[in-house]
Coordinates of C-alpha atoms in Angstrom, one line a residue:
M1 CA -14.5 -8.6 -21.7
P2 CA -18.3 -8.3 -21.8
D3 CA -20.5 -8.6 -18.5
F4 CA -23.4 -10.7 -19.1
S5 CA -24.1 -10.7 -15.4
P6 CA -27.8 -10.6 -14.1
S7 CA -26.1 -8.4 -11.4
S8 CA -25.2 -5.6 -13.8
S9 CA -28.3 -2.9 -14.6
R10 CA -27.7 -3.1 -18.1
P11 CA -29.5 -5.9 -20.4
P12 CA -27.0 -9.0 -21.6
Q13 CA -25.2 -8.2 -24.7
V14 CA -22.4 -10.1 -26.8
G15 CA -19.6 -8.0 -27.2
R16 CA -15.7 -8.1 -27.0
R17 CA -12.9 -5.8 -26.0
T18 CA -13.6 -3.3 -29.0
L19 CA -10.7 -3.4 -31.3
L20 CA -9.1 -0.1 -31.2
G21 CA -7.0 1.5 -33.8
A22 CA -4.8 3.6 -31.6
A23 CA -1.1 3.3 -32.8
A24 CA 1.7 4.0 -30.3
A25 CA 3.8 7.1 -31.3
A26 CA 7.0 6.3 -32.0
T27 CA 9.8 6.0 -29.3
A28 CA 13.2 7.6 -29.7
A29 CA 16.0 5.0 -31.0
P30 CA 17.9 3.4 -27.9
V31 CA 21.1 4.6 -26.9
V32 CA 23.5 2.1 -26.7
L33 CA 27.0 2.0 -25.4
G34 CA 29.9 0.8 -28.1
S35 CA 31.6 -2.5 -27.1
A36 CA 35.5 -2.2 -26.4
S37 CA 37.8 -2.5 -29.3
R38 CA 39.5 -6.1 -29.3
A39 CA 43.2 -6.6 -30.8
A40 CA 43.8 -9.4 -33.1
A41 CA 46.0 -11.6 -30.8
A42 CA 44.5 -10.6 -27.5
P43 CA 41.6 -8.8 -25.6
A44 CA 42.5 -5.2 -24.9
P45 CA 42.3 -4.4 -21.6
R46 CA 38.8 -3.2 -20.4
K47 CA 38.5 0.4 -19.7
K48 CA 37.7 0.8 -16.2
L49 CA 34.3 2.6 -16.1
R50 CA 33.7 5.9 -13.7
A51 CA 31.4 4.8 -10.9
L52 CA 27.7 5.7 -11.2
P53 CA 25.9 7.8 -8.7
G54 CA 23.3 6.7 -6.3
G55 CA 20.4 9.1 -6.0
G56 CA 19.2 11.9 -7.9
D57 CA 16.5 13.9 -9.2
L58 CA 13.2 11.9 -10.0
G59 CA 12.9 13.3 -13.4
P60 CA 10.0 15.7 -15.0
N61 CA 7.3 12.8 -15.1
V62 CA 7.5 12.3 -11.3
L63 CA 5.3 15.0 -9.9
V64 CA 5.4 15.7 -6.1
F65 CA 2.9 17.6 -4.4
D66 CA 2.6 18.6 -0.4
P67 CA 0.0 20.5 1.1
S68 CA 0.9 24.0 0.2
T69 CA 1.6 23.4 -3.5
P70 CA -0.5 25.8 -5.5
G71 CA -2.9 24.5 -8.7
I72 CA -2.5 20.6 -7.6
Q73 CA -6.3 19.9 -9.3
A74 CA -5.2 21.7 -12.3
R75 CA -2.1 19.6 -12.9
L76 CA -3.9 16.5 -11.9
D77 CA -6.7 17.1 -14.3
E78 CA -3.6 18.0 -17.2
V79 CA -2.1 14.5 -16.9
F80 CA -5.7 13.0 -16.9
R81 CA -6.5 14.8 -20.1
Q82 CA -3.3 13.2 -21.7
Q83 CA -3.7 10.0 -20.4
E84 CA -7.4 9.2 -20.3
S85 CA -7.6 7.4 -23.5
A86 CA -3.7 7.1 -24.4
Q87 CA -4.2 3.4 -23.9
F88 CA -1.0 2.6 -26.2
G89 CA 0.6 6.0 -26.1
T90 CA 4.3 6.9 -24.6
G91 CA 3.4 9.2 -21.5
R92 CA 4.2 7.8 -17.9
Y93 CA 3.3 9.5 -14.9
A94 CA 3.7 9.1 -11.0
L95 CA 1.7 11.4 -9.0
L96 CA 3.2 11.4 -5.2
F97 CA 1.9 13.4 -2.1
K98 CA 4.0 14.1 0.8
P99 CA 2.6 13.3 4.1
G100 CA -0.2 15.8 5.3
T101 CA -3.9 16.2 4.6
Y102 CA -5.3 17.5 1.2
S103 CA -8.7 18.6 0.6
G104 CA -11.1 19.0 -2.3
L105 CA -9.4 16.7 -4.6
N106 CA -10.6 14.6 -7.3
A107 CA -7.4 12.7 -8.9
Q108 CA -8.9 11.1 -11.9
L109 CA -6.2 8.4 -13.2
G110 CA -5.9 7.6 -16.9
F111 CA -3.4 5.0 -18.6
Y112 CA 0.2 4.8 -17.3
T113 CA -0.5 6.8 -14.0
S114 CA 0.3 5.8 -10.7
I115 CA -0.5 7.7 -7.6
A116 CA 0.9 7.1 -4.1
G117 CA 1.5 8.9 -0.7
L118 CA 4.9 9.3 0.4
G119 CA 4.5 8.4 4.0
L120 CA 5.4 5.2 5.9
S121 CA 1.6 4.5 6.6
P122 CA -1.3 5.2 4.6
D123 CA -2.9 7.4 7.1
D124 CA 0.4 9.9 6.9
T125 CA -1.1 11.1 3.7
T126 CA -5.0 11.9 3.6
I127 CA -6.9 12.9 0.8
N128 CA -10.4 14.8 1.6
G129 CA -11.8 13.8 -1.9
D130 CA -11.2 11.0 -4.4
V131 CA -8.7 8.7 -6.6
T132 CA -11.2 7.8 -9.5
V133 CA -10.9 5.6 -12.4
D134 CA -13.9 5.6 -14.8
A135 CA -14.9 4.9 -18.1
G136 CA -16.2 8.0 -19.9
W137 CA -13.4 7.7 -22.5
F138 CA -15.0 4.5 -23.5
N139 CA -18.5 4.8 -23.5
G140 CA -19.2 3.4 -20.0
N141 CA -17.1 0.2 -20.6
A142 CA -14.4 -0.4 -17.8
T143 CA -12.9 -3.6 -19.5
Q144 CA -9.9 -1.6 -20.7
N145 CA -9.1 0.4 -18.0
F146 CA -5.3 -0.8 -17.7
W147 CA -1.9 -0.1 -16.3
R148 CA -2.9 2.5 -13.7
S149 CA -2.4 2.1 -9.8
A150 CA -3.1 3.4 -6.3
E151 CA -0.8 3.0 -3.2
N152 CA -0.3 4.1 0.1
L153 CA -2.9 7.0 0.7
A154 CA -6.1 7.4 3.0
L155 CA -9.0 8.8 1.0
V156 CA -12.2 10.4 2.7
P157 CA -14.5 10.1 -0.5
A158 CA -16.3 13.3 -1.4
N159 CA -19.8 11.5 -1.5
G160 CA -18.6 8.7 0.8
T161 CA -17.8 6.0 -1.8
N162 CA -14.7 5.9 -4.3
R163 CA -15.2 4.8 -7.5
W164 CA -12.1 2.5 -8.7
A165 CA -13.8 1.1 -12.2
V166 CA -10.8 -1.1 -13.5
A167 CA -9.6 -4.0 -15.5
Q168 CA -6.3 -5.8 -15.7
A169 CA -2.9 -4.5 -14.5
A170 CA -4.5 -2.0 -12.0
P171 CA -3.5 -2.5 -8.7
F172 CA -4.8 -1.3 -5.2
R173 CA -2.4 -1.5 -2.7
R174 CA -1.9 -0.2 1.1
M175 CA -5.2 1.8 0.5
H176 CA -7.2 3.1 3.4
I177 CA -10.7 4.2 2.6
R178 CA -12.9 6.0 5.0
G179 CA -15.9 4.7 3.4
G180 CA -16.8 2.3 0.6
L181 CA -15.6 1.6 -2.9
N182 CA -17.1 1.2 -5.9
L183 CA -15.6 -1.0 -8.7
A184 CA -18.0 -0.4 -11.5
P185 CA -17.9 2.6 -13.8
S186 CA -20.9 5.2 -14.1
G187 CA -23.8 3.3 -15.4
Y188 CA -22.7 0.0 -14.5
G189 CA -21.2 -1.2 -17.5
W190 CA -18.8 -3.9 -18.4
A191 CA -15.7 -4.5 -15.8
S192 CA -13.2 -6.9 -15.9
G193 CA -11.5 -7.6 -12.7
G194 CA -8.8 -6.3 -10.6
Y195 CA -6.8 -6.9 -7.3
I196 CA -6.6 -5.3 -3.9
A197 CA -3.7 -5.7 -1.4
D198 CA -3.1 -4.6 2.1
S199 CA -5.6 -2.3 2.4
R200 CA -8.3 -1.4 4.4
I201 CA -12.0 0.0 3.3
D202 CA -14.1 0.9 6.2
G203 CA -17.2 0.6 4.2
Q204 CA -19.1 -1.7 1.7
I205 CA -17.1 -2.9 -1.4
G206 CA -19.6 -3.1 -4.2
P207 CA -18.4 -5.1 -7.2
Y208 CA -21.4 -4.9 -9.1
S209 CA -20.5 -5.6 -12.7
Q210 CA -17.1 -6.8 -12.0
Q211 CA -16.9 -10.2 -13.2
Q212 CA -13.7 -11.6 -11.4
W213 CA -11.7 -9.6 -8.7
Y214 CA -8.8 -10.8 -5.8
T215 CA -8.4 -9.3 -2.5
R216 CA -5.5 -10.3 -0.3
D217 CA -4.4 -9.6 3.1
S218 CA -6.7 -6.6 3.8
A219 CA -9.7 -5.6 6.0
I220 CA -13.1 -4.7 4.8
G221 CA -16.2 -3.5 6.0
S222 CA -18.6 -5.9 3.8
W223 CA -18.7 -6.9 0.2
L224 CA -21.9 -6.7 -2.0
N225 CA -22.4 -9.1 -4.7
G226 CA -20.4 -11.4 -7.0
V227 CA -20.7 -12.3 -10.7
W228 CA -18.6 -15.4 -11.8
N229 CA -15.3 -15.5 -9.5
M230 CA -14.5 -13.7 -6.4
V231 CA -11.5 -14.6 -4.5
F232 CA -10.6 -13.7 -1.0
S233 CA -7.0 -14.7 1.0
G234 CA -6.3 -13.3 4.5
V235 CA -9.4 -10.9 4.2
D236 CA -10.9 -9.7 7.8
G237 CA -14.8 -9.1 6.5
A238 CA -14.9 -11.5 3.9
P239 CA -17.9 -13.2 2.9
A240 CA -17.7 -16.5 3.9
Q241 CA -16.6 -19.2 1.3
S242 CA -19.6 -20.2 -0.8
F243 CA -18.8 -21.1 -4.3
P244 CA -20.8 -21.1 -6.8
N245 CA -23.6 -19.4 -5.5
P246 CA -22.3 -16.7 -4.8
P247 CA -19.4 -17.2 -6.1
Y248 CA -17.0 -16.7 -3.2
T249 CA -13.5 -18.5 -2.6
T250 CA -12.6 -17.3 0.6
L251 CA -9.2 -18.8 2.3
A252 CA -8.5 -17.6 6.1
T253 CA -5.0 -16.7 5.7
T254 CA -2.7 -16.2 2.5
P255 CA 0.5 -19.0 3.0
I256 CA 3.0 -16.8 2.2
S257 CA 3.0 -12.8 1.3
R258 CA 5.8 -10.0 1.1
E259 CA 4.2 -6.8 0.5
K260 CA 5.8 -4.5 -2.4
P261 CA 8.4 -1.8 -1.9
F262 CA 7.6 1.3 -1.8
L263 CA 9.2 5.1 -2.1
Y264 CA 8.7 7.2 1.2
L265 CA 10.0 10.2 2.8
Q266 CA 11.6 10.3 6.0
G267 CA 11.9 14.0 6.8
S268 CA 13.3 15.2 3.4
E269 CA 15.0 12.3 2.5
Y270 CA 13.6 9.5 0.1
R271 CA 14.1 6.3 1.0
V272 CA 12.5 2.8 -0.2
F273 CA 10.6 0.5 2.4
L274 CA 11.0 -3.1 1.8
P275 CA 8.0 -4.8 4.2
E276 CA 9.5 -8.3 5.5
K277 CA 7.8 -12.0 4.6
R278 CA 4.8 -12.9 6.6
T279 CA 3.5 -16.5 6.7
N280 CA -0.3 -17.4 7.2
A281 CA -1.1 -13.6 6.7
R282 CA -4.2 -12.1 7.5
G283 CA -5.1 -8.5 7.5
V284 CA -2.5 -5.4 6.6
T285 CA 0.8 -4.7 7.5
W286 CA 0.4 -1.3 8.7
G287 CA -1.7 0.6 11.6
N288 CA 0.0 -0.5 14.7
G289 CA 3.0 1.3 14.8
T290 CA 6.1 1.2 12.4
P291 CA 5.3 -1.8 9.6
R292 CA 7.8 -4.4 10.0
G293 CA 10.6 -4.6 7.4
T294 CA 13.9 -2.7 6.5
S295 CA 14.4 0.5 4.6
L296 CA 17.0 1.5 1.9
P297 CA 18.2 5.0 1.1
L298 CA 17.8 6.2 -2.2
T299 CA 21.5 7.0 -2.5
Q300 CA 21.7 2.9 -2.9
F301 CA 19.6 3.4 -6.1
Y302 CA 20.6 4.2 -9.6
V303 CA 17.7 6.6 -10.6
A304 CA 17.0 5.5 -14.2
R305 CA 16.0 7.9 -16.9
P306 CA 14.5 7.2 -20.2
G307 CA 17.2 6.9 -22.9
V308 CA 19.8 5.1 -20.7
S309 CA 21.3 2.2 -22.1
A310 CA 20.9 -1.6 -21.0
A311 CA 25.0 -1.3 -20.6
T312 CA 24.6 1.5 -17.9
L313 CA 21.8 -0.3 -16.0
N314 CA 23.9 -3.5 -15.9
Q315 CA 26.8 -1.2 -14.8
A316 CA 24.9 -0.2 -12.0
L317 CA 23.6 -3.6 -11.1
E318 CA 27.4 -4.8 -11.0
Q319 CA 28.3 -1.7 -9.1
G320 CA 26.0 -2.8 -6.3
L321 CA 23.3 -0.5 -6.6
H322 CA 19.5 -1.2 -6.9
L323 CA 17.4 0.3 -9.9
L324 CA 14.8 2.8 -9.4
L325 CA 13.0 3.4 -13.1
T326 CA 11.5 6.5 -13.4
P327 CA 8.6 7.0 -15.8
G328 CA 9.0 6.4 -19.6
I329 CA 10.2 3.9 -22.0
Y330 CA 13.5 1.9 -21.7
H331 CA 15.1 0.6 -25.1
L332 CA 17.4 -3.0 -24.2
S333 CA 19.9 -3.7 -26.4
E334 CA 20.8 -6.8 -23.9
P335 CA 19.1 -8.2 -20.9
L336 CA 19.2 -6.5 -17.3
R337 CA 21.3 -8.9 -15.2
I338 CA 20.4 -9.1 -11.8
N339 CA 23.1 -11.4 -10.0
R340 CA 23.2 -10.1 -6.7
A341 CA 20.5 -11.3 -3.8
N342 CA 18.4 -9.1 -2.5
T343 CA 18.3 -6.3 -5.5
V344 CA 15.6 -4.3 -6.0
V345 CA 14.0 -2.9 -9.3
L346 CA 11.3 -0.9 -8.4
G347 CA 9.5 1.1 -11.3
L348 CA 7.3 4.5 -11.1
G349 CA 4.8 5.1 -13.5
Y350 CA 4.5 2.1 -15.6
A351 CA 8.3 2.2 -16.5
T352 CA 8.2 0.3 -19.8
L353 CA 11.1 -2.1 -20.9
I354 CA 11.5 -2.9 -24.6
P355 CA 14.0 -5.8 -25.2
D356 CA 15.6 -5.0 -28.7
G357 CA 16.7 -7.6 -31.1
G358 CA 15.0 -10.4 -29.7
V359 CA 16.8 -10.3 -26.4
T360 CA 15.3 -11.4 -23.0
A361 CA 14.4 -8.2 -21.0
V362 CA 15.2 -9.4 -17.4
K363 CA 17.2 -12.1 -15.9
V364 CA 17.6 -13.1 -12.5
A365 CA 20.4 -15.2 -11.3
D366 CA 19.2 -18.3 -8.4
V367 CA 20.0 -15.9 -5.4
D368 CA 18.0 -14.9 -2.6
G369 CA 15.3 -11.9 -1.9
V370 CA 15.2 -10.1 -5.4
R371 CA 12.4 -7.6 -5.5
L372 CA 10.9 -6.7 -9.3
A373 CA 7.9 -4.4 -9.0
G374 CA 6.0 -1.8 -10.6
F375 CA 7.1 -2.0 -14.4
L376 CA 5.9 -3.2 -18.0
V377 CA 7.7 -5.2 -20.2
D378 CA 6.8 -4.7 -23.7
A379 CA 7.8 -7.4 -26.3
G380 CA 9.9 -6.1 -29.4
P381 CA 9.1 -6.6 -32.9
V382 CA 12.0 -9.3 -33.1
N383 CA 11.0 -12.7 -31.4
S384 CA 12.5 -12.8 -28.0
P385 CA 12.5 -16.6 -26.7
T386 CA 11.5 -15.1 -23.2
L387 CA 11.0 -11.7 -21.8
L388 CA 11.5 -12.1 -18.0
E389 CA 13.7 -15.2 -16.7
I390 CA 13.7 -15.9 -13.1
G391 CA 16.3 -17.6 -12.3
P392 CA 18.3 -20.0 -15.0
R393 CA 17.6 -23.4 -16.3
G394 CA 18.1 -26.0 -13.5
A395 CA 18.0 -23.6 -10.8
S396 CA 17.5 -25.6 -7.5
R397 CA 18.6 -23.5 -4.6
D398 CA 16.5 -23.3 -1.3
H399 CA 15.2 -19.5 -1.2
S400 CA 12.2 -20.5 1.6
A401 CA 13.6 -17.9 4.3
N402 CA 13.7 -15.0 1.4
P403 CA 12.0 -15.5 -1.8
T404 CA 12.2 -13.5 -4.9
T405 CA 9.3 -11.8 -5.5
V406 CA 7.2 -10.3 -8.8
Q407 CA 4.7 -7.9 -8.0
D408 CA 2.7 -5.4 -10.4
V409 CA 4.9 -6.8 -13.0
F410 CA 3.0 -6.7 -16.3
I411 CA 4.1 -8.2 -19.7
R412 CA 2.4 -7.0 -23.0
I413 CA 2.9 -8.7 -26.7
G414 CA 1.3 -6.3 -29.4
G415 CA -0.9 -3.5 -28.9
A416 CA 1.5 -0.9 -28.7
G417 CA 3.0 -2.0 -31.9
P418 CA 4.6 -5.4 -33.3
G419 CA 5.7 -7.7 -30.7
K420 CA 6.6 -11.2 -30.3
A421 CA 8.0 -13.7 -27.7
T422 CA 7.8 -17.4 -27.8
T423 CA 7.3 -17.5 -23.9
S424 CA 6.9 -14.4 -21.7
M425 CA 7.7 -15.5 -18.2
V426 CA 9.5 -18.3 -17.0
V427 CA 10.0 -19.2 -13.3
N428 CA 12.9 -21.4 -12.4
S429 CA 13.9 -20.4 -9.0
R430 CA 12.4 -22.4 -6.2
H431 CA 10.4 -20.5 -3.7
T432 CA 9.4 -17.5 -6.3
I433 CA 6.1 -15.6 -5.2
I434 CA 4.3 -14.0 -8.2
D435 CA 2.0 -11.5 -6.5
H436 CA -0.3 -9.9 -9.3
T437 CA 0.7 -9.9 -12.7
W438 CA -1.0 -9.4 -16.2
V439 CA 0.6 -11.3 -18.8
W440 CA -1.3 -10.3 -22.1
R441 CA -1.0 -11.4 -25.9
A442 CA -2.8 -7.9 -26.9
D443 CA -6.4 -8.8 -28.7
H444 CA -6.6 -5.1 -29.8
G445 CA -4.6 -2.2 -30.7
D446 CA -1.4 -2.1 -33.3
G447 CA 0.5 -5.2 -34.2
V448 CA -2.2 -7.7 -33.5
G449 CA -3.1 -11.1 -35.1
W450 CA -2.9 -14.5 -35.0
E451 CA 0.7 -14.5 -36.3
T452 CA 1.6 -11.0 -36.0
N453 CA 2.0 -10.8 -32.4
R454 CA 3.0 -14.5 -32.4
A455 CA 3.4 -15.9 -28.5
D456 CA 2.5 -19.5 -27.7
Y457 CA 3.4 -19.5 -24.4
G458 CA 2.4 -16.9 -21.1
V459 CA 3.5 -18.2 -17.8
V460 CA 5.8 -21.4 -17.3
V461 CA 7.1 -22.2 -14.0
N462 CA 9.7 -24.9 -13.7
G463 CA 10.7 -24.1 -10.2
D464 CA 9.4 -25.9 -7.5
D465 CA 7.4 -24.2 -4.1
V466 CA 6.4 -21.3 -6.5
L467 CA 3.2 -19.1 -5.2
A468 CA 1.0 -17.4 -7.5
T469 CA -1.1 -14.7 -5.7
G470 CA -3.3 -13.1 -8.6
L471 CA -2.2 -14.5 -11.8
F472 CA -3.8 -12.9 -14.8
V473 CA -2.5 -14.3 -18.1
E474 CA -4.7 -14.3 -21.6
H475 CA -5.0 -14.6 -25.1
F476 CA -1.6 -16.7 -25.8
N477 CA -1.6 -19.0 -29.2
K478 CA -1.0 -22.4 -27.2
Y479 CA -0.7 -22.6 -23.2
D480 CA -1.4 -19.8 -21.4
V481 CA 0.1 -21.4 -18.2
Q482 CA 2.3 -24.5 -17.7
W483 CA 3.4 -25.3 -14.2
F484 CA 6.0 -28.3 -14.0
G485 CA 7.4 -27.4 -10.4
Q486 CA 6.5 -29.2 -7.6
R487 CA 4.3 -27.9 -4.9
G488 CA 3.1 -25.1 -6.9
R489 CA 0.2 -23.1 -5.5
T490 CA -2.3 -20.7 -7.2
I491 CA -4.9 -18.2 -5.3
F492 CA -6.8 -16.9 -8.0
F493 CA -6.5 -17.1 -11.9
Q494 CA -8.1 -15.3 -14.8
N495 CA -7.6 -16.3 -18.1
E496 CA -9.1 -15.6 -22.0
K497 CA -8.3 -17.9 -24.9
A498 CA -7.3 -16.1 -27.6
Y499 CA -9.8 -14.3 -29.6
D500 CA -8.6 -14.7 -32.9
A501 CA -7.8 -18.5 -33.6
P502 CA -8.5 -18.7 -37.0
N503 CA -10.3 -22.1 -37.1
Q504 CA -10.3 -25.6 -35.2
A505 CA -6.9 -26.7 -36.7
A506 CA -5.0 -23.6 -35.6
I507 CA -5.4 -24.7 -31.9
Q508 CA -5.6 -28.3 -32.3
N509 CA -3.5 -29.9 -29.7
G510 CA -2.6 -33.1 -30.8
S511 CA -5.8 -35.3 -30.2
T512 CA -7.2 -32.5 -27.8
K513 CA -9.1 -29.9 -28.9
G514 CA -7.3 -26.9 -28.0
Y515 CA -4.7 -26.1 -25.2
A516 CA -5.5 -25.5 -21.6
A517 CA -5.5 -22.0 -20.1
Y518 CA -3.6 -23.8 -17.1
R519 CA -2.0 -27.0 -17.5
V520 CA 0.0 -28.8 -14.8
G521 CA 2.8 -30.7 -16.2
D522 CA 2.4 -35.3 -15.9
A523 CA 5.3 -35.6 -13.7
V524 CA 3.8 -33.2 -10.9
T525 CA 2.7 -35.0 -7.8
S526 CA 1.7 -31.7 -5.5
H527 CA 0.1 -28.7 -6.6
E528 CA -2.9 -26.8 -5.6
G529 CA -5.5 -23.9 -6.9
W530 CA -7.9 -21.8 -5.6
G531 CA -10.4 -19.7 -7.1
L532 CA -9.4 -20.2 -11.4
G533 CA -11.4 -19.2 -14.4
S534 CA -11.1 -19.5 -18.1
Y535 CA -13.1 -17.9 -20.7
C536 CA -13.6 -18.3 -24.5
Y537 CA -14.6 -15.9 -26.8
Y538 CA -13.9 -17.5 -30.5
N539 CA -15.2 -14.6 -32.5
V540 CA -13.2 -15.5 -35.6
D541 CA -14.6 -18.8 -35.7
P542 CA -17.4 -19.2 -33.1
T543 CA -17.7 -23.1 -33.9
I544 CA -14.5 -23.7 -32.4
V545 CA -14.5 -26.1 -29.6
Q546 CA -12.1 -26.0 -26.6
H547 CA -12.0 -29.6 -24.8
H548 CA -11.1 -27.9 -21.4
G549 CA -9.9 -25.1 -19.6
F550 CA -7.7 -27.0 -17.0
A551 CA -5.7 -30.2 -17.5
A552 CA -3.6 -31.9 -14.7
P553 CA -2.4 -35.5 -13.8
V554 CA -4.8 -37.2 -11.5
R555 CA -3.2 -37.7 -8.4
P556 CA -4.6 -36.9 -4.8
D557 CA -2.0 -34.2 -4.1
V558 CA -2.8 -32.1 -7.4
R559 CA -6.1 -30.4 -6.2
F560 CA -8.1 -27.8 -7.4
H561 CA -10.8 -26.0 -5.9
N562 CA -13.6 -23.8 -7.1
L563 CA -12.9 -23.7 -11.2
L564 CA -15.0 -22.3 -13.9
V565 CA -15.2 -22.0 -17.7
V566 CA -17.5 -19.5 -19.5
S567 CA -18.2 -19.0 -23.1
L568 CA -18.8 -15.5 -23.5
G569 CA -22.3 -15.3 -25.8
G570 CA -21.6 -18.8 -27.4
Q571 CA -18.8 -17.8 -29.4
G572 CA -16.9 -21.0 -29.0
Q573 CA -17.4 -23.9 -26.2
Y574 CA -15.9 -25.7 -23.7
E575 CA -16.8 -29.4 -23.6
C576 CA -15.5 -29.8 -20.0
V577 CA -14.0 -27.9 -17.0
I578 CA -10.8 -29.9 -16.0
N579 CA -9.5 -32.9 -18.1
D580 CA -12.8 -35.0 -18.4
T581 CA -14.6 -33.4 -15.8
G582 CA -17.1 -31.0 -15.6
S583 CA -20.3 -30.0 -17.5
P584 CA -19.8 -28.4 -21.3
T585 CA -20.8 -24.8 -21.6
S586 CA -24.0 -24.5 -23.6
G587 CA -25.4 -22.1 -26.4
T588 CA -25.4 -18.5 -26.0
S589 CA -26.1 -18.5 -22.2
T590 CA -23.1 -17.2 -20.9
V591 CA -23.3 -19.2 -17.6
P592 CA -20.3 -20.5 -16.1
S593 CA -19.7 -24.5 -15.9
T594 CA -18.1 -25.2 -12.4
V595 CA -16.4 -27.7 -10.6
V596 CA -16.1 -27.2 -6.8
S597 CA -13.5 -29.8 -6.2
Y598 CA -11.1 -31.8 -8.3
P599 CA -10.2 -34.5 -8.3

């Protein structure tokens, strides 16, 4: 996404995420277990499967360091050289640091690389140095710095300020920066949004050219500036509410939150910590003794390696094991079926699930407390009706005491090769928390075109009482988000309409020009959203007009705060912001049209 902000040190330009010609390397064919043979008259007795073991080695792409490990910097540099520009490659890495102090390191992170400490607190693992994301590989443009993460570390930056110039799908969780944080690339080029949670930044955060950002349940020294949409909930030190100038949306607390599960070491034993749910949360969960939550030994997880079949993963789930997906690519010939309450599926190093033959990648039953975290779902070439389904159609159980959480789970249609899905994510279970997702119909890469990577709908919410904190959904052929459940809430939404619509007729929605980025269903009587933005860049046909970015029934309990729409360089225009309210975008000025409160 281009940056047209006066906050940037570069002159305004008209641009887009440049079409990259990088095609993904071919992945190995999936291993599929054969089905049991059946007699003509009656089914044969089902063969009893040997129980799968829990625990085990984390595999070759999980690199574990301790302070005495020789050649750490050389190994970090080697991974970065491989992953720096491998946007649609097959490499996946997790870099894990045992508790202790490390000095003189600069861990530069490329694609599909996660770095994390293995302590129970970020302060257990201190790096006197940096964890850096910059954009030298893309000529100083950070808008494609996707799919990487930092978690559970304390940093003492070499020059006082750590650089973290990212776009979507690059979470910064449970970090302690003993200094400042710069969210822009060297040269202050374009940058396109990100997410911080459960982190403490002692100094100043400088977003500079970042167009939008969401910070949740953290503590910061100060915040420097804003471009279009900066949202804070539960953040000590956040700037005061002032949208649209500066464009700060500030909530004192986050209504409900439960932090992402994480791997840690207790002595020499790997365990997974499960933070407890908080209501009206503010500030970090750590720093005052042992964090609140529960812990599971790795022996209760099936430690999966790339090449394992969906049948084996489902056997592990049926057996009562959780899943730890080690870095790599997993082809699924059937959905992963999560039917047991409190099941954890945790990915390392952007483990990637590819559904084959048009199946759904993951189906979750209407049960309490499932935790999905840290993996990527990549649509296959045969259209999947859905890619991720939280609860079956008609799910209605009350999960308020122990909700399902979907955290750092990212969905991609196209880019790494042809992919199709009618709807990417469907949420049917009540009280689900979607905490940071990027659901993306690719606008560049391999297998990209209006019909080539067809995907009509991004996220559909049917369940009541669902909360989204950090919702990024982009480029779908029709609606990006549709919300039919009652009492839904969204804190921060970032959207771009599909660039590649061939003409006005292709997006015509009955008598309405275009499909809203975020639509609340006509029967909904209660809904609320804070800090929501939609942008258009119709570069194939710049004459396309989008009537509005947001659509909702006009009812007193359907409320929105701090909305904006932006035409990027005049490539297409919006007539209104929400329904028939809000000024149209104009010309090529790339100035947001805003609505502070609706209705």
